[in-house]
mmCIF file of C-alpha atoms in Angstrom:
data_model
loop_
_atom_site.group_PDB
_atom_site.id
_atom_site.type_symbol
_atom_site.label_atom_id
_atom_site.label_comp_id
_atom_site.label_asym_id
_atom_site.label_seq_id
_atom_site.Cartn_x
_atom_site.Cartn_y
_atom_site.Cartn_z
ATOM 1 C CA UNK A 24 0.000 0.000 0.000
ATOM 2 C CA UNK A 25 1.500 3.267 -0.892
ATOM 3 C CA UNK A 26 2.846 5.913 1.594
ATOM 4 C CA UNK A 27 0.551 8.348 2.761
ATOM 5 C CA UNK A 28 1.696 11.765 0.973
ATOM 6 C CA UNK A 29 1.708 13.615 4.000
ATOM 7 C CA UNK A 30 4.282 11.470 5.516
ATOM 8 C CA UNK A 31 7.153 13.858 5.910
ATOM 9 C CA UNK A 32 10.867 12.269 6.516
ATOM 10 C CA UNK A 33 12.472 14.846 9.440
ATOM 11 C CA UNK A 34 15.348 12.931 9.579
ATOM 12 C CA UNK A 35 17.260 10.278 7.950
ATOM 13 C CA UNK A 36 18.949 9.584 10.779
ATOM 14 C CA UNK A 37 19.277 5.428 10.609
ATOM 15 C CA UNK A 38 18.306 4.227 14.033
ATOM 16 C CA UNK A 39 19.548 0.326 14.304
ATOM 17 C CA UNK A 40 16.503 0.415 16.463
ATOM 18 C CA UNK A 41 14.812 4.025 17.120
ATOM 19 C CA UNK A 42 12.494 4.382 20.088
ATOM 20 C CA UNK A 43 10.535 6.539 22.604
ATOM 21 C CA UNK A 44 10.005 9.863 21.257
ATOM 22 C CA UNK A 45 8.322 12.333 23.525
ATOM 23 C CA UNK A 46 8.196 15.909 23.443
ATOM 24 C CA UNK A 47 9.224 18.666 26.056
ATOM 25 C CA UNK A 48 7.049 21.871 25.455
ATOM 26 C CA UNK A 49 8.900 23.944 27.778
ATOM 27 C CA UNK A 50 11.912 23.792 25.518
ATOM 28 C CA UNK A 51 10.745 22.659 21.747
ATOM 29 C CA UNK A 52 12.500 19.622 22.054
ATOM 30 C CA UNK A 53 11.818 16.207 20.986
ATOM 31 C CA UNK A 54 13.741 13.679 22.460
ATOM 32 C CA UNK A 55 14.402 9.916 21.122
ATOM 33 C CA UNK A 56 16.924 6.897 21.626
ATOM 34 C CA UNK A 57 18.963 4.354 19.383
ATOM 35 C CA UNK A 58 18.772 1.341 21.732
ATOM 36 C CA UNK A 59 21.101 -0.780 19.886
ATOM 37 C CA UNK A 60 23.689 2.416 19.254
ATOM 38 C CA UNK A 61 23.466 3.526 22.725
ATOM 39 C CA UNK A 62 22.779 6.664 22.023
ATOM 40 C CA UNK A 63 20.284 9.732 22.847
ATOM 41 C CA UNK A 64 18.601 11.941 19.949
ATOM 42 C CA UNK A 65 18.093 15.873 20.577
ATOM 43 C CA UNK A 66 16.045 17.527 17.979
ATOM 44 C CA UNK A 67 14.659 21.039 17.849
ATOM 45 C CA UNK A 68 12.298 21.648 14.997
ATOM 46 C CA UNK A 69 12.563 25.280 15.232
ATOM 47 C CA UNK A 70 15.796 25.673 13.851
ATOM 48 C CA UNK A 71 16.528 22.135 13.455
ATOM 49 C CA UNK A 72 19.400 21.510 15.361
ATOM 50 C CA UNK A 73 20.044 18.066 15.996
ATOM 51 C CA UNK A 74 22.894 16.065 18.119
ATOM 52 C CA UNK A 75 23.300 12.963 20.352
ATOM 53 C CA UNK A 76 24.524 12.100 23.515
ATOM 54 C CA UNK A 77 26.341 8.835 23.794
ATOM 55 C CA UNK A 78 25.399 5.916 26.287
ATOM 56 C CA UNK A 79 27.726 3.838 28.164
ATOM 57 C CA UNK A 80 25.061 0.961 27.239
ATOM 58 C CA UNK A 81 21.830 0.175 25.286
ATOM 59 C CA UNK A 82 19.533 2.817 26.148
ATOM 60 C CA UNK A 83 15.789 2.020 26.312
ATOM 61 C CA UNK A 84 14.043 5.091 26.964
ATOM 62 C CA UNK A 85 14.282 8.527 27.952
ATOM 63 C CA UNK A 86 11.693 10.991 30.018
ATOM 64 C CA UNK A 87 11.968 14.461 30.486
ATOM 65 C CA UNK A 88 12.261 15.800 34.620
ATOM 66 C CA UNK A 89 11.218 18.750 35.975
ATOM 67 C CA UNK A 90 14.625 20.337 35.326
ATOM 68 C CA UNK A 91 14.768 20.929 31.100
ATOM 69 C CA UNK A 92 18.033 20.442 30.849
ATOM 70 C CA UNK A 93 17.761 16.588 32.745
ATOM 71 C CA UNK A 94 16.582 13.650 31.449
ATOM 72 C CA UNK A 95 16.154 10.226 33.124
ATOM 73 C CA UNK A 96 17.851 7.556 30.716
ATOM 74 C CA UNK A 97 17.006 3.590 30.978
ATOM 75 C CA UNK A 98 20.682 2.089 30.165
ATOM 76 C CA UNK A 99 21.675 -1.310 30.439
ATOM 77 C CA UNK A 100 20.630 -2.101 34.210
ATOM 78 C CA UNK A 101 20.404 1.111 35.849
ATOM 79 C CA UNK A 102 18.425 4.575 35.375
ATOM 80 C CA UNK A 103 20.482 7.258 35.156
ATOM 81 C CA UNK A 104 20.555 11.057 34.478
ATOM 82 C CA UNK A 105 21.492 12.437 31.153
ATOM 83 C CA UNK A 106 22.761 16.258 31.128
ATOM 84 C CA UNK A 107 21.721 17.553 27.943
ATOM 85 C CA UNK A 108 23.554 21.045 27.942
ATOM 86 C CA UNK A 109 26.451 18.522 28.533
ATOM 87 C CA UNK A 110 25.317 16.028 26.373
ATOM 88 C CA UNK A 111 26.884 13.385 28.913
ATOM 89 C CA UNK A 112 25.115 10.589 31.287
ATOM 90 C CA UNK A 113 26.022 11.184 35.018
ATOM 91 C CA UNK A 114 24.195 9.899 38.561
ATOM 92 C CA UNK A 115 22.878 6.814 38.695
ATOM 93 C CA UNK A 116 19.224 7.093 40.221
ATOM 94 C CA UNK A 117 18.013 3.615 40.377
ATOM 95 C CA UNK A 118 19.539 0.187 39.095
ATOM 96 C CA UNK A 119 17.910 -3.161 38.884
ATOM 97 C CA UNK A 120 18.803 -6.250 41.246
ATOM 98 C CA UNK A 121 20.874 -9.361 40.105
ATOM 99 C CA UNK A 122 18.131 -11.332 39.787
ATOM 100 C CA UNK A 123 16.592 -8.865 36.717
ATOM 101 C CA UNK A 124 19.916 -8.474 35.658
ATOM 102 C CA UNK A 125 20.552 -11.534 33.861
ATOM 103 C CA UNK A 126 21.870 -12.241 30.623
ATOM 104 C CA UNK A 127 19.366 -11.390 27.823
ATOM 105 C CA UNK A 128 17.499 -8.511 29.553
ATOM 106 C CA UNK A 129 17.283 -4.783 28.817
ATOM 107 C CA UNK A 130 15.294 -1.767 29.367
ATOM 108 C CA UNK A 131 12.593 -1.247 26.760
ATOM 109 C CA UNK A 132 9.802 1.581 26.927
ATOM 110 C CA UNK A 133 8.850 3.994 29.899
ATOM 111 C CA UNK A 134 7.016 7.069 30.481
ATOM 112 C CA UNK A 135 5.849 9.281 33.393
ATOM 113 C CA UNK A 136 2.557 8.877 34.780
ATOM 114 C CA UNK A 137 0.404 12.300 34.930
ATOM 115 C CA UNK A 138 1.539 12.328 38.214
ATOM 116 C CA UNK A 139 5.665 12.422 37.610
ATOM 117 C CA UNK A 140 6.324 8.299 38.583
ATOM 118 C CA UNK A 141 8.509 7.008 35.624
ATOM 119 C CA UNK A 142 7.383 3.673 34.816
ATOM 120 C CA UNK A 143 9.802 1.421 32.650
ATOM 121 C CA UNK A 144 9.507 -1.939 31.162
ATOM 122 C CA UNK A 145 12.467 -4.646 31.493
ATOM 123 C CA UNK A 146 12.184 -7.127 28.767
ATOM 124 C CA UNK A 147 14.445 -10.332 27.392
ATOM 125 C CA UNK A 148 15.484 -10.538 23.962
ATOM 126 C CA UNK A 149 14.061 -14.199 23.948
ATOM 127 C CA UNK A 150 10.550 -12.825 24.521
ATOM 128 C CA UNK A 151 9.055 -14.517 21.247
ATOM 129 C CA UNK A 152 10.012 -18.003 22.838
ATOM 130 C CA UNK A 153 8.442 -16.920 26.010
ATOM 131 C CA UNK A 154 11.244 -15.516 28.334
ATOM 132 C CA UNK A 155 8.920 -13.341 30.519
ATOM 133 C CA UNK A 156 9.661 -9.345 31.370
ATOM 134 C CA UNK A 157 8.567 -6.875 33.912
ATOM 135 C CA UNK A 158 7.318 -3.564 34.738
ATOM 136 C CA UNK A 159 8.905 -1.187 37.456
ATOM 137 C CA UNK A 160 7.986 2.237 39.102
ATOM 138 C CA UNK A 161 10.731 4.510 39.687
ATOM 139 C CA UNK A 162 9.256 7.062 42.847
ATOM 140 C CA UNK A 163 9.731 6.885 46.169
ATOM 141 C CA UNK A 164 5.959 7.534 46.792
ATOM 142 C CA UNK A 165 4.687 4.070 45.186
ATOM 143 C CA UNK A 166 4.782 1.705 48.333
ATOM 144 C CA UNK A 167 7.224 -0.514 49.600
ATOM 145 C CA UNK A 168 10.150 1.320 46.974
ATOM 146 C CA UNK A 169 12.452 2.353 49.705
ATOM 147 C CA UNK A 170 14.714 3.200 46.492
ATOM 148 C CA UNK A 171 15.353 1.866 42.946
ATOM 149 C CA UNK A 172 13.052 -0.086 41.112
ATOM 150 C CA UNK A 173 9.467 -1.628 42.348
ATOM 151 C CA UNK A 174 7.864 -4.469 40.364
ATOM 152 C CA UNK A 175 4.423 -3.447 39.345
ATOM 153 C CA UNK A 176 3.839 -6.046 37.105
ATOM 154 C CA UNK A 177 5.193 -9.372 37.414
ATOM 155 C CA UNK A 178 6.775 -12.007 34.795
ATOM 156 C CA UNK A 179 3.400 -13.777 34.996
ATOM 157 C CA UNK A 180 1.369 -10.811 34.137
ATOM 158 C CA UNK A 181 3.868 -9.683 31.419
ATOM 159 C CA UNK A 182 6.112 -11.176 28.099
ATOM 160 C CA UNK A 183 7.308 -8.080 26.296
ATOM 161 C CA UNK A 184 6.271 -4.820 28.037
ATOM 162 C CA UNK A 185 6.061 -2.429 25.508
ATOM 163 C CA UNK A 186 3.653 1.053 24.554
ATOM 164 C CA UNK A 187 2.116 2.635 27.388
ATOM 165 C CA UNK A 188 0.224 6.353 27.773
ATOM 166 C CA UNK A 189 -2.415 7.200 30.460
ATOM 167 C CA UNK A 190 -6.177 8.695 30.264
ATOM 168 C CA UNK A 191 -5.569 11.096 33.517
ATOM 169 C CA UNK A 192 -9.745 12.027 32.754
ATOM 170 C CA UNK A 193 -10.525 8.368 33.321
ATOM 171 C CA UNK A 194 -7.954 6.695 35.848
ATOM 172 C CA UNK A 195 -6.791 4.396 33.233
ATOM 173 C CA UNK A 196 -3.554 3.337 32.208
ATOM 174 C CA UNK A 197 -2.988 1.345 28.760
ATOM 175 C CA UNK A 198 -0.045 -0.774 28.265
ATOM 176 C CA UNK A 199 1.375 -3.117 25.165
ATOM 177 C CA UNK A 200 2.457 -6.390 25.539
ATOM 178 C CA UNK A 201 4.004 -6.981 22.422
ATOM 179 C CA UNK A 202 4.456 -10.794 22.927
ATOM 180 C CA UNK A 203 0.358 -11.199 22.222
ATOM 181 C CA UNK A 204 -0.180 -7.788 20.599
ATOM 182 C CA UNK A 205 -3.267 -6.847 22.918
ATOM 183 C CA UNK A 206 -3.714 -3.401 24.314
ATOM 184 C CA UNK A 207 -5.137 -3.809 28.404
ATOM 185 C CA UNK A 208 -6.536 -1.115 30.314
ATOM 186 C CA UNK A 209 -5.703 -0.985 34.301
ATOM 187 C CA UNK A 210 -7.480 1.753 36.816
ATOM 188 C CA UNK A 211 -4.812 3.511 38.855
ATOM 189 C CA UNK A 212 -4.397 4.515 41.782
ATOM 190 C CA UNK A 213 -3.175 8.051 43.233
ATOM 191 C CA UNK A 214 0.297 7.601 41.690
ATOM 192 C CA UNK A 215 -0.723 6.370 38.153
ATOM 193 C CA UNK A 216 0.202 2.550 39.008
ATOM 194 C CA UNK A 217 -2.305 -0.393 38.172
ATOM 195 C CA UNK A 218 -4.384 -0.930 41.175
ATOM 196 C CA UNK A 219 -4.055 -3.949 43.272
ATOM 197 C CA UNK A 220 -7.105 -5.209 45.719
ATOM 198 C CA UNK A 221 -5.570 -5.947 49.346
ATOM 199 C CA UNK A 222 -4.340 -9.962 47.890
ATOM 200 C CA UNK A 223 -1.921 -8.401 45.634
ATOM 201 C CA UNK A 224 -4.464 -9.425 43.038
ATOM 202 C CA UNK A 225 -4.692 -6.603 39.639
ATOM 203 C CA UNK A 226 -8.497 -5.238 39.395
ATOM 204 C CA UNK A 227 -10.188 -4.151 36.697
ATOM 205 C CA UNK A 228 -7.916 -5.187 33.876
ATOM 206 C CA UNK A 229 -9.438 -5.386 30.564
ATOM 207 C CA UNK A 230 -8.548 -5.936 26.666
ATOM 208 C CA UNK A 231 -9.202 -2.986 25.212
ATOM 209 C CA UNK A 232 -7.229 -3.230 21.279
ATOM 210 C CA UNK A 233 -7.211 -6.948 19.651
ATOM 211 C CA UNK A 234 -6.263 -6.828 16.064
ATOM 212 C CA UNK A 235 -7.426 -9.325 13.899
ATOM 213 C CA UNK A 236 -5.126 -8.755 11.347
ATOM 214 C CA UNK A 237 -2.237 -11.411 11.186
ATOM 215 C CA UNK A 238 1.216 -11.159 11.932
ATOM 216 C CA UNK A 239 0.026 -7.475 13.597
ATOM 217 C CA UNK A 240 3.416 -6.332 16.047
ATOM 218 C CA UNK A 241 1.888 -3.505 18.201
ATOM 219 C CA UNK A 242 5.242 -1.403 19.670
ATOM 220 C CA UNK A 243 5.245 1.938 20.793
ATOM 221 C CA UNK A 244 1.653 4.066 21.028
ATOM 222 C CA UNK A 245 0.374 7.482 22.373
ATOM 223 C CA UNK A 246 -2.506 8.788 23.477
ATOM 224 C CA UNK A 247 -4.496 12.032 22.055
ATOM 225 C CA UNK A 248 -6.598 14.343 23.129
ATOM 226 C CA UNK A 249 -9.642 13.167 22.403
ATOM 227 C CA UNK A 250 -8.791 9.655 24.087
ATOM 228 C CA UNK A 251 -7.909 7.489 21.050
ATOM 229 C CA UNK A 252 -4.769 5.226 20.871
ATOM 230 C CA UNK A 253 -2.050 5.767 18.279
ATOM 231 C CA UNK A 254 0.089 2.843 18.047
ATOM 232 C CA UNK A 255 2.721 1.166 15.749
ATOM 233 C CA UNK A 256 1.977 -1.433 13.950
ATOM 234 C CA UNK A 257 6.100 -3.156 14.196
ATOM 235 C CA UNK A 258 5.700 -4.980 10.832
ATOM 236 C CA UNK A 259 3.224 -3.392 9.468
ATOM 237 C CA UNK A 260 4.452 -0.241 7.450
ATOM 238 C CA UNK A 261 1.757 1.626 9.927
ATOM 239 C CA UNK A 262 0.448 3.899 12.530
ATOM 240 C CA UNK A 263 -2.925 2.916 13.946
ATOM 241 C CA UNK A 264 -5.174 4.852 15.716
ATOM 242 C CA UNK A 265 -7.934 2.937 17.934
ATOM 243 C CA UNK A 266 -10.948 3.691 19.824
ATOM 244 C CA UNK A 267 -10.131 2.202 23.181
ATOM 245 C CA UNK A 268 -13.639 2.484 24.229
ATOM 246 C CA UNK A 269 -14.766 0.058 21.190
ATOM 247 C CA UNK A 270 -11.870 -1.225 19.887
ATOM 248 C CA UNK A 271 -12.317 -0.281 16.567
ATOM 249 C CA UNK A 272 -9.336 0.926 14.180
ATOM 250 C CA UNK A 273 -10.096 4.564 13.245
ATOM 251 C CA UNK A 274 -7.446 5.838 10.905
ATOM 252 C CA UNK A 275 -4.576 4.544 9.339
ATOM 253 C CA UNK A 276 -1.229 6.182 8.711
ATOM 254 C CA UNK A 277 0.677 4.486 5.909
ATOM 255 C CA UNK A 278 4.110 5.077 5.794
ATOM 256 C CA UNK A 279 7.256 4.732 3.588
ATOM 257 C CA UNK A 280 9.167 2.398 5.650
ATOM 258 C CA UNK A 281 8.249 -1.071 6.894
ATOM 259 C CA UNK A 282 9.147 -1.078 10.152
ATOM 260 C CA UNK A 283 7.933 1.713 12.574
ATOM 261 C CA UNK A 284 8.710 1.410 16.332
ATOM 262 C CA UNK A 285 6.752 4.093 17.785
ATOM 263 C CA UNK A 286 5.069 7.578 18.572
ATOM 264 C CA UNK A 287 4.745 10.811 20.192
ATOM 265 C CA UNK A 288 2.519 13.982 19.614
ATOM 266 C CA UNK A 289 4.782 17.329 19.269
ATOM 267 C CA UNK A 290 5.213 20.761 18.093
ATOM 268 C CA UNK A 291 3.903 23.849 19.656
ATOM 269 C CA UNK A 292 0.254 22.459 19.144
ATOM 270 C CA UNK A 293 0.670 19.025 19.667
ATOM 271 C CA UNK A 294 -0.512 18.617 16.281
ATOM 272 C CA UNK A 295 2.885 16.872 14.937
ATOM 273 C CA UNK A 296 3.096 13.161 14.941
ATOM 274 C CA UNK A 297 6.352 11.945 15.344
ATOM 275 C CA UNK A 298 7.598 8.330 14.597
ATOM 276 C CA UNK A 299 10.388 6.714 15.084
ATOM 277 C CA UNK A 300 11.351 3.631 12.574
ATOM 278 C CA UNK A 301 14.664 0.707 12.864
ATOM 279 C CA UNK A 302 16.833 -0.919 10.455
ATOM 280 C CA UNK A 303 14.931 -3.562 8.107
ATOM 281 C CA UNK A 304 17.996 -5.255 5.939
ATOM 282 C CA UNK A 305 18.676 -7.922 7.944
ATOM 283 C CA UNK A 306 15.408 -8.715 8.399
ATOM 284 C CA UNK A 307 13.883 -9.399 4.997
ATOM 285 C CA UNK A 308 13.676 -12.007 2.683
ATOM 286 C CA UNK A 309 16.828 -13.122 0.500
ATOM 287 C CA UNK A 310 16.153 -10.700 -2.657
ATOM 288 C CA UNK A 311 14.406 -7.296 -0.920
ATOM 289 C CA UNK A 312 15.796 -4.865 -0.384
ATOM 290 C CA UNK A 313 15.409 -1.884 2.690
ATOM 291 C CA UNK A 314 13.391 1.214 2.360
ATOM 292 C CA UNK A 315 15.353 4.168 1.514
ATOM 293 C CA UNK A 316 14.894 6.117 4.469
ATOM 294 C CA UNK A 317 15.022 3.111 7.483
ATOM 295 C CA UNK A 318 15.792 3.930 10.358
ATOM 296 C CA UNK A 319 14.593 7.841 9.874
ATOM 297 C CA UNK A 320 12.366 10.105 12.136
ATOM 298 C CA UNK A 321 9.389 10.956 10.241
ATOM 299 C CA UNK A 322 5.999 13.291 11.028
ATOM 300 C CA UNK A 323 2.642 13.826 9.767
ATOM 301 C CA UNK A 324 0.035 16.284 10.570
ATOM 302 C CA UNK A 325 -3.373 14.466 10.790
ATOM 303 C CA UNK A 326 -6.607 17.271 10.648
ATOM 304 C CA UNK A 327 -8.592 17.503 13.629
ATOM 305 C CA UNK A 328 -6.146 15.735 15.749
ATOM 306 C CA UNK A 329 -3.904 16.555 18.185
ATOM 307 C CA UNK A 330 -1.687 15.060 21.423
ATOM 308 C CA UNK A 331 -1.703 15.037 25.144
ATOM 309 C CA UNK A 332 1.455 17.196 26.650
ATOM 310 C CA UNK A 333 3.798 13.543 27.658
ATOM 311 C CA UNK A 334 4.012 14.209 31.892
ATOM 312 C CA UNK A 335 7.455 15.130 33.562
ATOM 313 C CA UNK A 336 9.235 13.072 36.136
ATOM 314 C CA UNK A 337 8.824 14.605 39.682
ATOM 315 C CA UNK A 338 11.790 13.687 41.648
ATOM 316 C CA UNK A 339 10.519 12.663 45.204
ATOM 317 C CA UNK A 340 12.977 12.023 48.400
ATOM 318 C CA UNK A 341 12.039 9.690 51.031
ATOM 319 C CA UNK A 342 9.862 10.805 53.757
#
């Protein structure tokens, strides 16, 4: 199916693997990683300026703090700060234990909730032959995290925790697991987490997004402002947007590469789409060949639609 002609290529930048845009308003930044490069995109679409910051390791994610020039960076098995005046990492914040250390497992995709707790997803490359992940809080408010990381999701409530965004309006918070490619919805409690009755037992969780199309990847997604779920379709040449309420597909965003990894509203408006894509060569069938631009940040401008502002990190200190 062709590209849609809207599609506009911002950068062709060649992630190996290009992830978790989100955009800081206060300074007209949009902010992205290269997992597999280690390395952190800067990218002002004012003038255009663009530069990285290196990584000492794979870097899964990055989330804007309440300082503009800070970021909190997901590297190899700790959370740490990223200075970007300095464009250097620095303090380690948080760090996961041996046990969720092990050979195999990274950082994949975090976010703030509306209420400044980052929440990051530890995954194992093996996922597609079932090696389970988790999901961790990062805030010294959730209980029971006397510092680092707290499990919020365990390895048998999770594969390959992927996309995530929250409707503050309703209490909900919608998550990816790539490994079945089923958006759930989970009521949250005061901090943004998925709420637990007093067994430890998750309440309310429901399947919200089931594509019936086969072979669908879902990856990285964002949430409007009307509600609706914009998500990337991993194989699929697409960005999707759903009706969570229904479940039923909405729009369709073609685009000119075949593998897009996710999504973020932008731009002064929040009426810029941005999506990061990864490398495809080594992934295709003896004889075809990569689209021109893999790898690339692209954008599209969709009428009548625009983002959610992404939430900050709130840096807490115990009390």
């Amino acid at each position: 199916m062709a590209a849609d002609p809207n599609v506009q290529l911002v950068l062709d930048c060649h992630t190996d693997l290009g992830e978790s845009p989100v955009w800081d308003a206060r300074t007209g930044r949009l902010y992205f990683v290269d997992i597999n490069e280690k390395r952190i995109h800067v990218y002002t679409p004012a003038d255009k300026q663009h530069f990285t910051i290196d990584a000492p390791s794979t870097v899964g994610c990055v989330v804007p703090t309440t300082d503009p020039n800070i970021l909190l960076a997901a590297l190899g098995s700790n959370v740490v700060e990223a200075d970007v005046q300095k464009r250097k990492t620095g303090r380690i914040v948080a760090f996961v234990s041996t046990d969720d250390n092990a050979e195999g497992t990274r950082f994949n995709d975090g976010k703030a909730t509306p209420q400044g707790v980052f929440i990051v997803g530890r995954m194992n490359r093996a996922w597609r032959d079932g090696q389970p992940g988790k999901l961790f809080a990062m805030d010294l408010r959730v209980p029971g995290n006397t510092f680092g990381l707290l499990t919020i999701l365990g390895p048998t409530e999770v594969c390959c925790p992927n996309g995530m965004d929250w409707d503050q309006d309703k209490g909900i918070f919608y998550f990816i697991d790539t490994a079945d490619s089923v958006v759930r919805s989970y009521p949250v409690d005061e901090n943004g987490v998925p709420k637990r009755s007093t067994d430890g037992v998750l309440v309310g969780v429901r399947e919200v997004v089931t594509p019936k199309e086969e072979g669908v990847v879902l990856d990285g997604m964002t949430i409007d402002s009307k509600g609706n779920l914009w998500i990337a379709h991993g194989e699929g040449a697409a960005i999707v947007c759903y009706n969570p309420n229904t479940g039923q597909e909405l729009q369709r965003v073609n685009l000119p590469v075949r593998r897009p990894t996710s999504c973020t509203f932008g731009g002064p408006d929040l009426k810029t789409l941005y999506i990061t894509t990864r490398h495809e060569g080594r992934h295709l069938d003896e004889g075809e060949a990569a689209s021109k631009n893999w790898g690339g940040l692209f954008s599209v401008q969709i009428p009548g639609v625009a983002g959610a502002r992404p939430a900050l990190y709130v840096a807490t200190s115990a009390k």
